[in-house]
Amino acid sequence: MTSFSARVKNEICRTIPARKCCCLAQCFGILLYCNTFSHDGIRVVTESKDLMGMLPKLWKRAFGFGFDVEPEGESGKQVFAITDPEKLSAILEAYGFSREDTLALHVNLSVLEEDCCKIAFLRGAFLAGGSVTDPIKGYHLEITTYHQCVARETYPLAEELLGTYPKMTDRSGSCVLYFKQSDLISDFLTLLGAPVCAMEIMEAKLEKELKNKVNRRCNCDEANTSKVVEAAQEQLAAIRILEERDKIKDLPLKLQQAAVARMDNPELSLTDLAAMMTPPITKSSMSHRLKRLVELSREEEQ
């Protein structure tokens, strides 16, 4: 069965940016969040069939050339690689890096001047290093990189586009940016180009809220029913005490009527008992009469 994370990537990969600047930005996100990006070589490792199909086209549109190594299979982890020095130099130069210098990876903001390019960058980062939990199980989206500087510089980009900062943590030498709020995850996926999956998150949230509301209502009804049953049992016990001591006949007529009605109808609510009185009375009046019977029984026991 296809995972929710795979479905998100499938939706994102259906579209390749039309503008070259956005293609470069999306490749930049992939490179900074992939397995290897250095002056010695590039390795993008993925299990996503959709990314495998989209990546060569995106690369060609961004740089005008393809990978030196492309996957031969379709399942499991597959590798795209570039080792050709000229290709590496062209890619590094496109992002303001140089093979001659010690390569310290960072987000070159001059490549991401337009909002469309910033979105494309985040899209690439998610495709290479991201995952999202099935909303039926919980809410968690994360993007992981080995480069702390890259994560710190991606952090404000997400805030600029979403209006809120992701959380950041270290995990086994990697730096993780993540969201755990359903609405933020939904907004982020919509931003990346996966509105259908974003809607699934909101639908899952609404379904959970509805189930919780129903459960609370059921629990409340159950609690109320328990209280009604307990009260009726107390009233019946009180009436039996008064009967055993031959006190019922000495009670005012309205209390005698209440006692008979409760004894004959132990399952009825106060509203239904009140309607049986002659003449009919209010629920509060019926409650008062039954409470009086309970008080009298307690007096008898003292």
CSV table of C-alpha atoms in Angstrom, one decimal:
chain,number,residue,atom,x,y,z
A,1,MET,CA,0.0,0.0,0.0
A,2,THR,CA,1.3,3.4,-0.9
A,3,SER,CA,2.2,5.6,2.1
A,4,PHE,CA,0.8,9.0,2.6
A,5,SER,CA,4.3,10.5,2.3
A,6,ALA,CA,4.7,8.8,-1.1
A,7,ARG,CA,1.3,10.1,-2.3
A,8,VAL,CA,2.4,13.7,-1.3
A,9,LYS,CA,5.6,13.3,-3.4
A,10,ASN,CA,3.6,11.9,-6.2
A,11,GLU,CA,1.4,14.9,-6.3
A,12,ILE,CA,4.3,17.3,-6.1
A,13,CYS,CA,6.2,15.5,-8.9
A,14,ARG,CA,3.4,15.9,-11.3
A,15,THR,CA,4.5,19.4,-12.2
A,16,ILE,CA,7.9,20.6,-13.2
A,17,PRO,CA,8.5,24.4,-12.9
A,18,ALA,CA,8.1,26.3,-16.2
A,19,ARG,CA,10.7,28.9,-15.4
A,20,LYS,CA,14.4,28.0,-15.4
A,21,CYS,CA,15.1,30.0,-12.2
A,22,CYS,CA,12.5,27.9,-10.4
A,23,CYS,CA,14.0,24.7,-11.8
A,24,LEU,CA,17.4,25.8,-10.5
A,25,ALA,CA,15.9,26.6,-7.1
A,26,GLN,CA,14.1,23.2,-6.9
A,27,CYS,CA,17.4,21.4,-7.8
A,28,PHE,CA,19.1,23.5,-5.1
A,29,GLY,CA,16.7,22.3,-2.5
A,30,ILE,CA,17.3,18.7,-3.6
A,31,LEU,CA,21.1,19.1,-3.6
A,32,LEU,CA,21.2,20.6,-0.1
A,33,TYR,CA,19.0,17.9,1.3
A,34,CYS,CA,20.2,14.9,-0.6
A,35,ASN,CA,22.8,12.4,0.4
A,36,THR,CA,26.0,13.9,-1.2
A,37,PHE,CA,26.7,17.4,-2.6
A,38,SER,CA,30.4,18.3,-2.8
A,39,HIS,CA,33.1,19.3,-5.2
A,40,ASP,CA,33.9,15.5,-5.6
A,41,GLY,CA,30.5,14.4,-6.6
A,42,ILE,CA,26.7,14.4,-6.2
A,43,ARG,CA,24.5,11.5,-5.1
A,44,VAL,CA,20.8,11.6,-4.8
A,45,VAL,CA,19.4,8.5,-3.3
A,46,THR,CA,15.6,8.0,-3.3
A,47,GLU,CA,12.9,5.3,-3.1
A,48,SER,CA,10.3,7.5,-4.7
A,49,LYS,CA,9.4,6.3,-8.1
A,50,ASP,CA,7.8,9.7,-8.8
A,51,LEU,CA,11.0,11.5,-8.0
A,52,MET,CA,12.9,9.0,-10.2
A,53,GLY,CA,10.7,9.9,-13.1
A,54,MET,CA,10.8,13.6,-12.6
A,55,LEU,CA,14.4,14.3,-11.6
A,56,PRO,CA,16.1,13.7,-15.0
A,57,LYS,CA,13.6,16.1,-16.7
A,58,LEU,CA,14.1,18.7,-14.0
A,59,TRP,CA,17.8,18.4,-14.2
A,60,LYS,CA,17.9,18.8,-17.9
A,61,ARG,CA,15.7,21.9,-17.8
A,62,ALA,CA,17.8,23.5,-15.0
A,63,PHE,CA,21.4,22.7,-16.3
A,64,GLY,CA,21.1,21.4,-19.8
A,65,PHE,CA,22.6,18.0,-19.1
A,66,GLY,CA,21.8,14.8,-17.3
A,67,PHE,CA,23.2,12.6,-14.6
A,68,ASP,CA,26.3,10.4,-15.1
A,69,VAL,CA,24.6,7.5,-13.3
A,70,GLU,CA,20.8,6.9,-13.3
A,71,PRO,CA,18.8,4.0,-11.6
A,72,GLU,CA,18.5,0.8,-13.5
A,73,GLY,CA,15.8,-0.6,-11.3
A,74,GLU,CA,12.4,0.7,-10.1
A,75,SER,CA,12.2,-0.6,-6.5
A,76,GLY,CA,14.2,0.0,-3.4
A,77,LYS,CA,16.8,2.7,-3.0
A,78,GLN,CA,18.0,4.1,-6.3
A,79,VAL,CA,20.9,6.4,-7.0
A,80,PHE,CA,21.4,9.4,-9.3
A,81,ALA,CA,25.0,10.5,-9.5
A,82,ILE,CA,27.3,13.0,-11.1
A,83,THR,CA,31.1,12.7,-11.1
A,84,ASP,CA,32.1,14.6,-14.3
A,85,PRO,CA,34.3,17.5,-13.2
A,86,GLU,CA,32.8,19.9,-15.8
A,87,LYS,CA,29.2,19.1,-14.8
A,88,LEU,CA,30.1,19.5,-11.1
A,89,SER,CA,31.8,22.9,-11.8
A,90,ALA,CA,28.7,24.1,-13.7
A,91,ILE,CA,26.3,23.1,-10.9
A,92,LEU,CA,28.5,24.6,-8.2
A,93,GLU,CA,28.9,27.9,-10.1
A,94,ALA,CA,25.2,28.1,-10.6
A,95,TYR,CA,24.8,28.3,-6.8
A,96,GLY,CA,27.8,30.6,-6.1
A,97,PHE,CA,30.1,27.8,-5.0
A,98,SER,CA,33.5,26.9,-6.4
A,99,ARG,CA,35.4,23.6,-6.7
A,100,GLU,CA,38.6,25.3,-5.9
A,101,ASP,CA,37.4,26.5,-2.5
A,102,THR,CA,36.6,24.4,0.5
A,103,LEU,CA,32.9,23.8,0.0
A,104,ALA,CA,30.9,25.0,2.9
A,105,LEU,CA,27.2,24.4,1.9
A,106,HIS,CA,24.7,27.1,2.7
A,107,VAL,CA,21.5,28.5,1.2
A,108,ASN,CA,22.6,31.2,-1.3
A,109,LEU,CA,19.6,33.6,-1.1
A,110,SER,CA,20.6,35.3,-4.4
A,111,VAL,CA,19.3,32.2,-6.2
A,112,LEU,CA,16.0,32.6,-4.3
A,113,GLU,CA,15.1,36.2,-4.9
A,114,GLU,CA,11.5,35.5,-6.0
A,115,ASP,CA,8.8,33.9,-3.9
A,116,CYS,CA,8.2,31.3,-6.6
A,117,CYS,CA,11.9,30.3,-6.4
A,118,LYS,CA,11.7,30.1,-2.6
A,119,ILE,CA,8.7,27.8,-2.9
A,120,ALA,CA,10.5,25.7,-5.5
A,121,PHE,CA,13.5,25.4,-3.1
A,122,LEU,CA,11.3,24.1,-0.3
A,123,ARG,CA,9.7,21.7,-2.7
A,124,GLY,CA,13.1,20.3,-3.6
A,125,ALA,CA,14.1,20.1,0.0
A,126,PHE,CA,11.0,18.1,0.9
A,127,LEU,CA,11.4,15.8,-2.1
A,128,ALA,CA,15.0,14.9,-1.1
A,129,GLY,CA,14.9,15.0,2.7
A,130,GLY,CA,11.2,15.2,3.7
A,131,SER,CA,8.5,12.9,5.0
A,132,VAL,CA,5.0,13.3,6.4
A,133,THR,CA,3.0,11.0,8.7
A,134,ASP,CA,-0.3,9.6,7.6
A,135,PRO,CA,-2.8,12.0,9.2
A,136,ILE,CA,-5.0,9.1,10.4
A,137,LYS,CA,-2.1,8.2,12.7
A,138,GLY,CA,-0.9,11.7,13.7
A,139,TYR,CA,0.5,15.0,12.5
A,140,HIS,CA,4.2,15.3,11.8
A,141,LEU,CA,6.1,16.6,8.8
A,142,GLU,CA,9.9,16.9,8.7
A,143,ILE,CA,12.8,17.8,6.4
A,144,THR,CA,16.2,16.4,7.3
A,145,THR,CA,19.7,17.5,6.3
A,146,TYR,CA,23.2,16.7,7.4
A,147,HIS,CA,24.2,20.4,7.2
A,148,GLN,CA,23.2,22.5,10.2
A,149,CYS,CA,23.9,25.8,8.4
A,150,VAL,CA,21.5,24.8,5.6
A,151,ALA,CA,18.8,24.0,8.1
A,152,ARG,CA,19.3,27.3,10.0
A,153,GLU,CA,19.0,29.2,6.7
A,154,THR,CA,16.0,27.2,5.5
A,155,TYR,CA,14.3,28.0,8.8
A,156,PRO,CA,13.5,31.7,8.0
A,157,LEU,CA,12.4,30.8,4.5
A,158,ALA,CA,9.6,28.7,5.8
A,159,GLU,CA,8.6,31.4,8.2
A,160,GLU,CA,8.6,34.0,5.4
A,161,LEU,CA,6.2,31.9,3.3
A,162,LEU,CA,4.0,30.4,6.0
A,163,GLY,CA,4.1,33.1,8.6
A,164,THR,CA,5.4,30.8,11.3
A,165,TYR,CA,8.7,29.1,12.1
A,166,PRO,CA,9.1,25.3,12.0
A,167,LYS,CA,10.6,23.6,15.0
A,168,MET,CA,14.2,22.5,14.8
A,169,THR,CA,16.1,19.6,16.5
A,170,ASP,CA,19.1,17.4,16.1
A,171,ARG,CA,18.8,13.7,15.5
A,172,SER,CA,21.8,11.4,15.1
A,173,GLY,CA,24.0,14.0,13.6
A,174,SER,CA,21.3,15.3,11.3
A,175,CYS,CA,19.3,18.6,11.6
A,176,VAL,CA,15.6,18.3,11.4
A,177,LEU,CA,13.0,21.0,10.7
A,178,TYR,CA,9.5,19.9,11.5
A,179,PHE,CA,5.8,20.8,12.0
A,180,LYS,CA,3.4,19.0,14.3
A,181,GLN,CA,0.3,21.1,13.8
A,182,SER,CA,-2.2,19.8,11.3
A,183,ASP,CA,-3.1,23.3,9.9
A,184,LEU,CA,0.6,24.2,9.3
A,185,ILE,CA,1.3,20.9,7.6
A,186,SER,CA,-1.7,21.4,5.4
A,187,ASP,CA,-0.6,24.9,4.5
A,188,PHE,CA,2.9,23.7,3.8
A,189,LEU,CA,1.8,20.9,1.5
A,190,THR,CA,-0.5,23.3,-0.3
A,191,LEU,CA,2.4,25.7,-0.8
A,192,LEU,CA,4.6,22.9,-2.2
A,193,GLY,CA,1.9,21.9,-4.7
A,194,ALA,CA,0.0,19.0,-3.0
A,195,PRO,CA,-3.4,20.5,-2.3
A,196,VAL,CA,-5.2,17.2,-2.6
A,197,CYS,CA,-3.1,15.6,0.2
A,198,ALA,CA,-3.4,18.8,2.2
A,199,MET,CA,-7.2,18.4,2.1
A,200,GLU,CA,-6.8,14.8,3.3
A,201,ILE,CA,-5.1,16.2,6.4
A,202,MET,CA,-8.0,18.6,7.1
A,203,GLU,CA,-10.6,15.9,6.5
A,204,ALA,CA,-8.8,13.6,8.9
A,205,LYS,CA,-8.7,16.3,11.5
A,206,LEU,CA,-12.4,17.0,11.1
A,207,GLU,CA,-13.2,13.3,11.3
A,208,LYS,CA,-11.2,13.0,14.5
A,209,GLU,CA,-12.9,16.1,16.0
A,210,LEU,CA,-16.3,14.7,15.1
A,211,LYS,CA,-15.5,11.3,16.7
A,212,ASN,CA,-14.2,13.0,19.8
A,213,LYS,CA,-17.3,15.1,20.0
A,214,VAL,CA,-19.5,12.1,19.6
A,215,ASN,CA,-17.5,10.2,22.3
A,216,ARG,CA,-17.8,13.1,24.7
A,217,ARG,CA,-21.5,13.3,24.1
A,218,CYS,CA,-21.9,9.6,24.6
A,219,ASN,CA,-19.8,9.7,27.8
A,220,CYS,CA,-21.9,12.7,29.0
A,221,ASP,CA,-25.1,10.9,28.2
A,222,GLU,CA,-23.8,7.8,30.0
A,223,ALA,CA,-22.9,9.8,33.0
A,224,ASN,CA,-26.3,11.5,33.1
A,225,THR,CA,-28.0,8.1,32.7
A,226,SER,CA,-25.9,6.8,35.6
A,227,LYS,CA,-27.0,9.7,37.8
A,228,VAL,CA,-30.6,9.2,36.9
A,229,VAL,CA,-30.4,5.5,37.8
A,230,GLU,CA,-28.6,6.2,41.1
A,231,ALA,CA,-31.2,8.8,42.0
A,232,ALA,CA,-34.1,6.5,41.2
A,233,GLN,CA,-32.5,3.7,43.2
A,234,GLU,CA,-32.2,6.1,46.2
A,235,GLN,CA,-35.8,7.2,45.9
A,236,LEU,CA,-37.0,3.6,45.7
A,237,ALA,CA,-35.0,2.6,48.7
A,238,ALA,CA,-36.5,5.6,50.6
A,239,ILE,CA,-40.1,4.7,49.7
A,240,ARG,CA,-39.5,1.1,50.8
A,241,ILE,CA,-38.3,2.3,54.2
A,242,LEU,CA,-41.4,4.4,54.5
A,243,GLU,CA,-43.6,1.5,53.5
A,244,GLU,CA,-42.0,-0.9,56.0
A,245,ARG,CA,-42.7,1.6,58.8
A,246,ASP,CA,-46.2,2.2,57.5
A,247,LYS,CA,-45.6,5.9,57.0
A,248,ILE,CA,-46.9,6.2,53.4
A,249,LYS,CA,-50.5,6.6,54.4
A,250,ASP,CA,-49.7,9.5,56.8
A,251,LEU,CA,-48.0,11.5,54.0
A,252,PRO,CA,-49.6,14.4,52.1
A,253,LEU,CA,-51.5,13.2,49.0
A,254,LYS,CA,-49.0,14.7,46.6
A,255,LEU,CA,-46.2,12.8,48.3
A,256,GLN,CA,-48.2,9.6,48.2
A,257,GLN,CA,-48.8,10.1,44.5
A,258,ALA,CA,-45.1,10.6,43.9
A,259,ALA,CA,-44.2,7.5,45.9
A,260,VAL,CA,-46.7,5.3,43.9
A,261,ALA,CA,-45.6,6.7,40.6
A,262,ARG,CA,-41.9,6.0,41.3
A,263,MET,CA,-42.6,2.5,42.6
A,264,ASP,CA,-44.7,1.6,39.6
A,265,ASN,CA,-42.3,3.2,37.1
A,266,PRO,CA,-38.7,2.9,38.4
A,267,GLU,CA,-37.2,3.5,34.9
A,268,LEU,CA,-39.0,6.7,34.1
A,269,SER,CA,-37.4,10.1,34.1
A,270,LEU,CA,-38.5,13.0,36.3
A,271,THR,CA,-40.2,14.6,33.3
A,272,ASP,CA,-42.2,11.5,32.5
A,273,LEU,CA,-43.2,11.1,36.2
A,274,ALA,CA,-44.2,14.7,36.5
A,275,ALA,CA,-46.6,14.3,33.5
A,276,MET,CA,-48.3,11.4,35.3
A,277,MET,CA,-49.3,13.5,38.3
A,278,THR,CA,-52.9,14.7,38.6
A,279,PRO,CA,-52.8,17.5,37.7
A,280,PRO,CA,-49.5,17.3,35.8
A,281,ILE,CA,-46.6,19.2,37.5
A,282,THR,CA,-43.2,20.5,36.5
A,283,LYS,CA,-40.0,18.4,36.5
A,284,SER,CA,-38.6,20.6,39.4
A,285,SER,CA,-41.8,20.0,41.4
A,286,MET,CA,-41.5,16.2,40.9
A,287,SER,CA,-37.8,16.4,41.9
A,288,HIS,CA,-38.8,18.3,45.1
A,289,ARG,CA,-41.4,15.7,46.1
A,290,LEU,CA,-39.0,12.8,45.6
A,291,LYS,CA,-36.3,14.5,47.5
A,292,ARG,CA,-38.8,15.1,50.3
A,293,LEU,CA,-39.5,11.3,50.4
A,294,VAL,CA,-35.8,10.7,50.7
A,295,GLU,CA,-35.4,13.2,53.6
A,296,LEU,CA,-38.4,11.6,55.4
A,297,SER,CA,-36.8,8.1,55.1
A,298,ARG,CA,-33.6,9.4,56.6
A,299,GLU,CA,-35.5,10.9,59.5
A,300,GLU,CA,-37.1,7.6,60.1
A,301,GLU,CA,-33.7,5.9,60.3
A,302,GLN,CA,-32.3,8.3,62.8
